[in-house]
XYZ file of C-alpha atoms in Angstrom:
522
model
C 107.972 21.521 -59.560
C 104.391 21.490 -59.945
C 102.120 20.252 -56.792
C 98.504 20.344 -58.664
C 96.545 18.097 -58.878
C 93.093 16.264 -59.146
C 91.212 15.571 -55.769
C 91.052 11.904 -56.502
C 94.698 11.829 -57.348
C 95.322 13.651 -53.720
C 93.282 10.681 -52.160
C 94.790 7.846 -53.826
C 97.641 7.540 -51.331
C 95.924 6.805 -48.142
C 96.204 4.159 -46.393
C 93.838 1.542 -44.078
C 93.781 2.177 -40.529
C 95.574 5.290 -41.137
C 94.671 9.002 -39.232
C 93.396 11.562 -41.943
C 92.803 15.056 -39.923
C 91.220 18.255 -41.758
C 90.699 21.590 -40.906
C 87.212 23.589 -41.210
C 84.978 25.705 -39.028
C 81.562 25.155 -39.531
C 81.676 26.103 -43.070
C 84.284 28.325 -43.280
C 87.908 27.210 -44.832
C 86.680 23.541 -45.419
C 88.226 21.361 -48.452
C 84.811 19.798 -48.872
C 85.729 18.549 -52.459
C 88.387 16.767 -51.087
C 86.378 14.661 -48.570
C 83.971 14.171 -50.924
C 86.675 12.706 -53.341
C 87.661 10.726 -50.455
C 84.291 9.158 -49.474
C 83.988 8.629 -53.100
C 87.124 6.445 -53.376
C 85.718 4.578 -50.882
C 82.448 3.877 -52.512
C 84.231 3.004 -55.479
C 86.988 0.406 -54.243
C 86.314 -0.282 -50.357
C 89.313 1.751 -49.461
C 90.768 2.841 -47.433
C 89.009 1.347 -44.565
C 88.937 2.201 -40.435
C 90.223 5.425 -40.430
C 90.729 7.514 -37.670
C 89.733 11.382 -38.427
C 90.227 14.524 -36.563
C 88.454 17.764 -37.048
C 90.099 20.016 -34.658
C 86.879 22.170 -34.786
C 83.315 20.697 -36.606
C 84.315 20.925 -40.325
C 80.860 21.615 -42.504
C 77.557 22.305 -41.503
C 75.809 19.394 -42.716
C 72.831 21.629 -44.761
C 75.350 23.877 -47.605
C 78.474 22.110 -46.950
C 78.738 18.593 -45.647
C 82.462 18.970 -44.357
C 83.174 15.879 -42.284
C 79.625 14.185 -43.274
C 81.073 13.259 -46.395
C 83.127 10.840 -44.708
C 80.940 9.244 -42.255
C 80.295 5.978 -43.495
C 80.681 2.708 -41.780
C 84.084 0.850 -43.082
C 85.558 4.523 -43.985
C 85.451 5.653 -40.089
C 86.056 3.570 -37.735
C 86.759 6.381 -34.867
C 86.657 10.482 -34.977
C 88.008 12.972 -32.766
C 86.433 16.496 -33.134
C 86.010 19.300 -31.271
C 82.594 20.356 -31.852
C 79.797 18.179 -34.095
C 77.179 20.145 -36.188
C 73.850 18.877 -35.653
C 71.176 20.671 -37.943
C 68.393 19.342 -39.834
C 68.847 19.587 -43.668
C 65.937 21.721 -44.401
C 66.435 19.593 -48.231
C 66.025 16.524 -46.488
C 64.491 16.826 -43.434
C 67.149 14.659 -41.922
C 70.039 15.396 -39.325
C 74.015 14.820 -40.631
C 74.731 10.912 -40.951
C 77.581 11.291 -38.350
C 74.777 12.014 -35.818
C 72.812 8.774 -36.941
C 76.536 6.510 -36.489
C 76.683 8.244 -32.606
C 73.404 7.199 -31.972
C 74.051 3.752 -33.506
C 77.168 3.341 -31.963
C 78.259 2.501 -35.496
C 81.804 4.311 -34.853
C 83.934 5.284 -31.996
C 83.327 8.747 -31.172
C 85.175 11.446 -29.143
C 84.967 15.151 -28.223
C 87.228 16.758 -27.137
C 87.174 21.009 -26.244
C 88.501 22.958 -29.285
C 90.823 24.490 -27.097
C 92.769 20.991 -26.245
C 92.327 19.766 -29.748
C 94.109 23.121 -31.134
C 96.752 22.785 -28.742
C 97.699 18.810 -28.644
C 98.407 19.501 -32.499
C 101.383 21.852 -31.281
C 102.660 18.709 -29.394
C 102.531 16.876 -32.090
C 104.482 18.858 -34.106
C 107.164 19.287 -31.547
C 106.543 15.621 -30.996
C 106.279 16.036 -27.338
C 104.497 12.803 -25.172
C 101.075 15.348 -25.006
C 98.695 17.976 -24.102
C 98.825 19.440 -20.184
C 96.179 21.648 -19.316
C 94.118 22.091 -15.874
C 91.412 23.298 -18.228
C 88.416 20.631 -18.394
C 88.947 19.632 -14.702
C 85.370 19.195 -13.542
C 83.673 19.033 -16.975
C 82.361 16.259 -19.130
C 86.096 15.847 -20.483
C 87.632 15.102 -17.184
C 87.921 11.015 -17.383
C 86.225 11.128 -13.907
C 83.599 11.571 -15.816
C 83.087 10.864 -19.645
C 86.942 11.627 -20.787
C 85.062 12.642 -23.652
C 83.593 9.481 -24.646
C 80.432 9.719 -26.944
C 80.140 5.753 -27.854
C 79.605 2.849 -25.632
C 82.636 1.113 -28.555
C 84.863 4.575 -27.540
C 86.788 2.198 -25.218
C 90.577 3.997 -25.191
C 91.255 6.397 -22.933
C 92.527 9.042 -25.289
C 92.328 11.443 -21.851
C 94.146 10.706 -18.573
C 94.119 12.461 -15.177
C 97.423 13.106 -13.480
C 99.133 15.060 -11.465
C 102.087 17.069 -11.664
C 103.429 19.021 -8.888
C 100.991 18.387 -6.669
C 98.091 19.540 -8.646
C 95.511 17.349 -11.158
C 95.366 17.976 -14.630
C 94.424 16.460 -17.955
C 96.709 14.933 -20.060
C 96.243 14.312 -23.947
C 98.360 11.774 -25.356
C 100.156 12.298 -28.722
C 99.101 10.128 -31.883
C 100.477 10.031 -35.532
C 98.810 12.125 -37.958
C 99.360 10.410 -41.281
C 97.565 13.002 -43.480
C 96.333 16.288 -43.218
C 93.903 18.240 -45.692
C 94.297 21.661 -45.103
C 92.587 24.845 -47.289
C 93.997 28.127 -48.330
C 92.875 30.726 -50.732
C 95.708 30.567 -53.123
C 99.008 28.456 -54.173
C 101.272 28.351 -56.601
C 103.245 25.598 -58.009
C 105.393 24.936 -55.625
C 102.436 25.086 -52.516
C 103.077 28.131 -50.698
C 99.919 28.543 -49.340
C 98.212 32.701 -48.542
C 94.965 33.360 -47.218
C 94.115 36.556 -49.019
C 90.748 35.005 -50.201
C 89.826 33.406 -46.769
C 88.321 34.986 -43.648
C 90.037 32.621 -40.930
C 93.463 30.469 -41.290
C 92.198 28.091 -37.978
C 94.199 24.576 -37.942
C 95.570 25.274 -41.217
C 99.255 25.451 -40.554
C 99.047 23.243 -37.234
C 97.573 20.787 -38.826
C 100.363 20.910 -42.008
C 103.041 21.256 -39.190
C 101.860 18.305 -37.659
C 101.518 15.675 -40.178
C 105.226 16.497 -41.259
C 106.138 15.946 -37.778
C 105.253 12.511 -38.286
C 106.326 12.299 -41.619
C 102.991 12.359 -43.344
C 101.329 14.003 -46.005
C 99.602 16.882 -46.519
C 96.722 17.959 -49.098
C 95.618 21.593 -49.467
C 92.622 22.927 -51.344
C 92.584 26.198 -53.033
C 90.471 28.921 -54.531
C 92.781 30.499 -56.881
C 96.294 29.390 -58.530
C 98.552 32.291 -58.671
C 102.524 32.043 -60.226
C 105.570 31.928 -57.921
C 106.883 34.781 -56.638
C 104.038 36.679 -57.659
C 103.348 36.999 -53.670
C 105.625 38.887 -51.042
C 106.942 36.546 -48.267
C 104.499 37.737 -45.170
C 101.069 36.570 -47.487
C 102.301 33.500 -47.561
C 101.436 31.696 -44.127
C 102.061 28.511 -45.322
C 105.511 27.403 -47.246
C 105.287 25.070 -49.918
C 107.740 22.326 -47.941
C 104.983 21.771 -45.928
C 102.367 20.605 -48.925
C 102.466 17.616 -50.783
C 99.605 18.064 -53.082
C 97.348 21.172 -53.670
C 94.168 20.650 -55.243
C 92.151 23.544 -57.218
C 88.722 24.289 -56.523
C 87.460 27.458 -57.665
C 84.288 27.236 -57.190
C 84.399 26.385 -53.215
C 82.324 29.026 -51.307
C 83.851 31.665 -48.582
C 81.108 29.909 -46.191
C 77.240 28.308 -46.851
C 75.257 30.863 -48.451
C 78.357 32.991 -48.793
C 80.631 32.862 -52.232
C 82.536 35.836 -51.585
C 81.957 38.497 -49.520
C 85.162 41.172 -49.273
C 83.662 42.779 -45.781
C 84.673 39.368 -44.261
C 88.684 39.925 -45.499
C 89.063 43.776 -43.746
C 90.186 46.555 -45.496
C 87.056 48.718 -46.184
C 84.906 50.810 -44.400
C 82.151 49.626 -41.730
C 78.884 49.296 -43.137
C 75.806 48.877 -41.033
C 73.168 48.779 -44.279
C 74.386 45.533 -45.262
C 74.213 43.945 -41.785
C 70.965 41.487 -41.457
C 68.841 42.326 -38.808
C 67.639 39.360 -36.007
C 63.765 38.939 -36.916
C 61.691 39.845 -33.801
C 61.397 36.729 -31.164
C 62.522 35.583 -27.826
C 66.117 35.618 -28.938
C 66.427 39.254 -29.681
C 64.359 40.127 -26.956
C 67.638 38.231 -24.916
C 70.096 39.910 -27.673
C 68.823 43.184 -26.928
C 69.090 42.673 -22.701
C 72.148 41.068 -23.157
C 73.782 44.082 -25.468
C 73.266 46.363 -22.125
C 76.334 44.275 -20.597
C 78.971 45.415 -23.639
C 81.358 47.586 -22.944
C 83.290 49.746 -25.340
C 87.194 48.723 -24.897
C 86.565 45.712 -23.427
C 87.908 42.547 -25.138
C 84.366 40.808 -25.840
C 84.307 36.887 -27.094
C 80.846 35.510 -28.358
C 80.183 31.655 -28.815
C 77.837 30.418 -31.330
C 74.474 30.489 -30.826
C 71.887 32.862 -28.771
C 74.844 34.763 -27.754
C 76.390 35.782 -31.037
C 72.946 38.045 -32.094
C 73.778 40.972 -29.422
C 76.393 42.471 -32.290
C 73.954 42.074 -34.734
C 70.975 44.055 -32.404
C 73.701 46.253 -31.223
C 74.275 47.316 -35.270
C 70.141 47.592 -35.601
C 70.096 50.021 -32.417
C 72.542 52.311 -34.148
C 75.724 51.759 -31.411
C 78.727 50.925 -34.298
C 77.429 54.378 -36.379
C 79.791 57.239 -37.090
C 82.780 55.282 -36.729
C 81.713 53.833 -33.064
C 82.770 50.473 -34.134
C 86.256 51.247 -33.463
C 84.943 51.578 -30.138
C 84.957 48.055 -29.656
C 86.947 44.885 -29.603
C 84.977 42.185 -30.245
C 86.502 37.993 -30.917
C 85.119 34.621 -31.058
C 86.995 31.416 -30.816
C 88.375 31.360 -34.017
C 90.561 34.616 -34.269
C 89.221 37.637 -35.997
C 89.628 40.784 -34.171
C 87.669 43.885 -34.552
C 84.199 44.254 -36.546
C 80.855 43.151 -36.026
C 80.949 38.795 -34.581
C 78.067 37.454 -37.015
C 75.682 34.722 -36.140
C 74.164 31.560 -37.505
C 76.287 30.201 -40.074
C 78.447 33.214 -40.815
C 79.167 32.948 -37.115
C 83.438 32.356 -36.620
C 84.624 35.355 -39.196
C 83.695 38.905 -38.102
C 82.498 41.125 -41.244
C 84.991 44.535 -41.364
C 88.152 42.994 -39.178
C 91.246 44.393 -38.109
C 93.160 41.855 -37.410
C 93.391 37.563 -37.806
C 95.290 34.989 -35.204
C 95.790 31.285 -36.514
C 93.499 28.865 -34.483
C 96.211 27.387 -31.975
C 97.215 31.468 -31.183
C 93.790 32.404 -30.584
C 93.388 30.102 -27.996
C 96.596 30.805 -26.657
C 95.195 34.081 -26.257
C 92.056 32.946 -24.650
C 94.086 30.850 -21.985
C 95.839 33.739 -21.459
C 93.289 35.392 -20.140
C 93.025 37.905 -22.665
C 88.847 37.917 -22.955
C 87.282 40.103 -19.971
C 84.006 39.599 -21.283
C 82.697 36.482 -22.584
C 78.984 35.938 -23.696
C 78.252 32.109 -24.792
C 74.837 30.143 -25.227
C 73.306 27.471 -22.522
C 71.571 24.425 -23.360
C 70.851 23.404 -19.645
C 71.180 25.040 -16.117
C 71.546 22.774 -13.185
C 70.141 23.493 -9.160
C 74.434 22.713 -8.006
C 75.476 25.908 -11.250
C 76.649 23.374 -13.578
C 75.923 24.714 -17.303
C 75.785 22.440 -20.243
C 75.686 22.896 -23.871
C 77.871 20.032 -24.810
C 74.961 17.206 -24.868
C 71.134 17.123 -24.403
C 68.711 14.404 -25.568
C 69.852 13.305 -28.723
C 72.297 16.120 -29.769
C 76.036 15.941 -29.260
C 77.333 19.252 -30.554
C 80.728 19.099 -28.083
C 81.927 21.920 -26.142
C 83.668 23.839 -29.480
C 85.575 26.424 -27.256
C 83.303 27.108 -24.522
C 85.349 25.365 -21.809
C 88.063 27.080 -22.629
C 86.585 30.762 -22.827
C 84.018 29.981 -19.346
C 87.232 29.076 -17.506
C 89.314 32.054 -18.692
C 86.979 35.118 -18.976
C 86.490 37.155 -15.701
C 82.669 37.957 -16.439
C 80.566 35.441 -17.882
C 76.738 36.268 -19.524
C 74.605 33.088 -20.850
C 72.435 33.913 -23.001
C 69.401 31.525 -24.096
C 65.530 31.182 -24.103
C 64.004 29.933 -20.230
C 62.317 26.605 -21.923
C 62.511 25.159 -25.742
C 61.056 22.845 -27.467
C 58.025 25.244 -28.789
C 58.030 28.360 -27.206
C 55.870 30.808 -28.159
C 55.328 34.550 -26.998
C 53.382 37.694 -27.485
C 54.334 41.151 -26.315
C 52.282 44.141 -26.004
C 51.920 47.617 -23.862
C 51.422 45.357 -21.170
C 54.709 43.489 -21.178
C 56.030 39.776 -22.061
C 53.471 37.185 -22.567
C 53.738 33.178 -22.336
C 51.310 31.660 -25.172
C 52.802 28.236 -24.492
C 55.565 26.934 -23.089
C 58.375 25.249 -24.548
C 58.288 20.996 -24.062
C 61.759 21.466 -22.901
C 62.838 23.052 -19.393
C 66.247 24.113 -19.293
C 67.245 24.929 -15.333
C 66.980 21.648 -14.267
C 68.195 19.120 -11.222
C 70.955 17.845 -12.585
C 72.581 18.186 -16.178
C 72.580 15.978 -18.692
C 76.592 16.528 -19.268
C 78.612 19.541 -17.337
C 80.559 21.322 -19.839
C 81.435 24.600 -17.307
C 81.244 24.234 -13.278
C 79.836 28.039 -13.491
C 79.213 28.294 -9.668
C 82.545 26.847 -8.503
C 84.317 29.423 -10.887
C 82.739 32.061 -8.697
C 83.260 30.511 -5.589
C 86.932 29.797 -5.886
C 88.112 31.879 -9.116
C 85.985 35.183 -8.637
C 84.277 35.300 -11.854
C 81.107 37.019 -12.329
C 78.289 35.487 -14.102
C 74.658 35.983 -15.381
C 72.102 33.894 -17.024
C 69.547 36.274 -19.196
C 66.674 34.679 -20.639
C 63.456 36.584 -22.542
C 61.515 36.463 -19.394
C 64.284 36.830 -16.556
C 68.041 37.495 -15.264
C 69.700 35.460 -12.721
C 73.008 36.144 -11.126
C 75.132 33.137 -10.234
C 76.441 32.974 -6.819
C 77.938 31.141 -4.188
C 74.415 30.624 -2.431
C 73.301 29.564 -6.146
C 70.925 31.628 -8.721
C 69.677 35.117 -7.429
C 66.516 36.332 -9.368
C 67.522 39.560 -10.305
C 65.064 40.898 -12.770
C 61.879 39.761 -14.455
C 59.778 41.087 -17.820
C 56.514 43.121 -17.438
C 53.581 40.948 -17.304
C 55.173 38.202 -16.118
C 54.114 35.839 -13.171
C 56.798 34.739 -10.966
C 55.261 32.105 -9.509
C 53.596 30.071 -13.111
C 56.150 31.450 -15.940
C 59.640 31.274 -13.813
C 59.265 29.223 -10.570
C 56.832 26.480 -11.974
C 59.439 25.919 -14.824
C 62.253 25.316 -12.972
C 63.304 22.114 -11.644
C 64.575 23.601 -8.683
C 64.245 26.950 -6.397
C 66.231 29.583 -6.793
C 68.354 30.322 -3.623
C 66.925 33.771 -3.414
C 64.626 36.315 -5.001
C 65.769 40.138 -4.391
C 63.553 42.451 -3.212
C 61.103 43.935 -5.744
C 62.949 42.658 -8.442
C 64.066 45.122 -11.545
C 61.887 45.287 -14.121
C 63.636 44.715 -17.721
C 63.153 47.771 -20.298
C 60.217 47.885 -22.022
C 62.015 48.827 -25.213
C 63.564 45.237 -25.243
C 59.690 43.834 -26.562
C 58.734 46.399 -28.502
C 58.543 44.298 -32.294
């Protein structure tokens, strides 16, 4: 029994019209040479043609590895499903992924869905159970009252419904056949039991697998590292070789982009602050620096990508994790690591020096479970009725990844982003903050482009807590709407806060706190 074999061999099998799903987070644990092999089939023969693909989470990153871009051609895709897009500009090219250009061309159908959902309908179909319930989304861009997720005008189905069940709404996501699944593991042997010792996340991995069997299709894995059978004991292997068809070898697929190994990522060693990077001086780590005054040690702390994730990282530069202090605290994201120092930009999703490592589907399960007190996530646009979005603005379409999920779950929220974009520039000196120009972009505005999180009625009828920090000033969310809470030295309330706000605040304390000089000292 021997399940090796070439990438294009692995591809050969599938089908027209079928539904080809793959894991991948950002660029962590993505079989890129497999969708490459793929996409080349297709330029080589026309086939297969109109497939449906889902990415439970955005697979690649579009600059070091292009993940799901590799597969967005017109003829290949005809529709995707994914719960978060990647949207950077190539810095080789100059150009954004080609998935973005087929959105904007409405060359494809195109869907997002909340990571959360699409990590959790793949349990249904493995128990091959009618679909997905969850009151989670109610409200938000996913709720069919609104876009059920649509991001096409030719996204026609309703792959979303609203019902209601025991007198209550709530979403409901229809099961599908998954006809092939491309998973990736750090090791196999010959007979495709699959172990992770060379990864830093499992995410969809085995969901995925479990799922395509359920419907009797096939499933692909990529590995690092070929190791003989029996060579492993039972509890490293998280994946048993009845659930792989093919495994395909790889060993020279990277850990993440600009990461080929890295052991600090796996666990195991001591914590190391000398080899963390530290955030170069700007607006965001002025907000990374407020923002770390909100962590608390013991406190199960979650951190989305973006503005958000840097407080670790400013936390490590301010000396908090030293002399063992880490331990201290118990710090997530969406994709399961537990323990260590959450990363940002595109190392964000693994935590370097973990203790521990859920699956994708159990992490969320633990989210929904209301297991993160503390949740700190990024905001794209703040809206005069406390609607946040970060799901779409202007052009971009990056999806909710697991932001619905955590905002509806955690008891205290804190979003963390810059007051405009677009441009911003500042200057700091004894005197305090200073606005050299403005960013072209305001982001507390009338309405939202797209509501991802219904911030305000989670305080009003759920009793969460939440704050907006920005370089230049904190707000409190409330049932009245924002409170101005606090505002930088040197800062005019009136031109660099009011005047760049589409709408008033509903209140301004009294004498309002003035943040710490030591957050703009370069």
């Amino acid at each position: 029994m021997n399940k090796f074999c070439s990438a294009e061999t692995a591809v050969a099998a599938i089908k027209n019209g079928q539904t080809v799903a793959s894991v991948g987070v950002i660029g962590w644990i993505t079989p890129d040479l497999i969708l490459k092999s793929l996409a080349a089939r297709f330029s080589r023969e026309g086939s297969p043609r109109d497939l449906t693909f889902y990415f439970p989470c955005g697979t690649g990153d579009g600059v070091g590895i292009r993940g799901m871009d590799h597969v967005a051609i017109e003829g290949l895709m005809k529709r995707i499903v994914s719960g978060s897009y990647i949207n950077p500009v190539n810095p080789a090219t100059g150009k954004r992924p080609e998935l973005m250009r087929l959105i904007r061309e409405n060359a494809i159908e195109a869907y997002s869905w909340p990571i959360g959902a699409s990590m959790h309908w793949l349990r249904e179909v493995a128990r091959r159970s009618p679909g997905y319930l969850t009151e989670i989304g109610i409200g938000c861009y996913i709720d069919p009252d609104q876009t059920g997720g649509r991001l096409t005008a030719r996204s026609t189905d309703s792959l979303v419904e609203k019902i209601q069940f025991c007198g209550k709404p709530y979403l409901f996501y229809p099961t599908w056949k998954i006809d092939v699944a491309i998973i990736r593991a750090g090791e196999a042997d010959d007979a495709g039991n699959l172990s992770f010792e060379s990864e830093a996340l499992m995410s969809s991995s085995l969901a995925l697998a479990l799922a395509a069997k359920a419907c009797g299709g096939t499933v692909i894995a990529q590995v690092a590292h070929r190791v003989r059978r029996g060579s492993r004991r039972a509890q490293m292997v998280r994946i048993p070789g009845v659930l792989v068809d093919h495994v395909v070898l790889d060993p020279a697929q990277m850990m993440t982009t600009e990461v080929a190994h890295d052991a600090a990522y796996l666990g195991g060693q001591p914590f190391d602050s000398s080899k963390i990077p530290a955030v170069p001086f700007g607006p965001d780590k002025i907000i990374a620096r407020r923002a770390a005054q909100e962590i608390k040690p013991g406190v199960v702390s979650i951190f989305g990508f973006g503005a958000s994730s840097d407080t670790p990282l400013v936390m490590a530069e301010q000396g908090a994790f030293d002399n063992g202090k880490i331990e201290d605290y118990v710090f997530t994201t969406e994709h399961g690591p537990f323990g260590g120092l959450v990363m940002s930009n595109w190392q964000f999703s693994a935590n370097r020096h973990p203790e521990a490592l859920l699956d994708g589907v159990a992490q969320f399960d633990f989210i929904d479970g209301g297991n993160c007190e503390f949740a700190a996530l990024a905001f794209a646009q703040f809206d005069s009725s406390g609607n946040v979005n970060v799901s779409k603005f202007g052009s971009f379409n990056p999806g909710a990844g697991g932001f619905i999920d955590i905002a509806h779950n955690a008891r205290e929220l804190l979003f963390a982003g810059t007051f405009t974009t677009a441009g911003l520039q500042i200057d700091t000196d004894a005197n305090g903050l200073h606005i050299l120009k403005e960013g072209k972009v305001r982001k507390f505005v009338n309405t939202a482009e797209q509501i991802t999180y219904p911030v305000r009625d989670g305080v009003i009828n759920r009793g969460q807590r939440a704050r907006i920090v920005t370089e230049r000033a904190v707000f409190e969310v409330t049932a009245e709407g924002l409170v101005l809470t606090e505002i930088a030295r040197g800062v005019d309330v009136r031109a660099d806060i009011l005047d760049q706000m589409e709408f008033a605040p509903a209140r301004i304390v009294d004498r309002p706190k003035i943040m710490d000089d030591a957050f703009f000292a370069p």
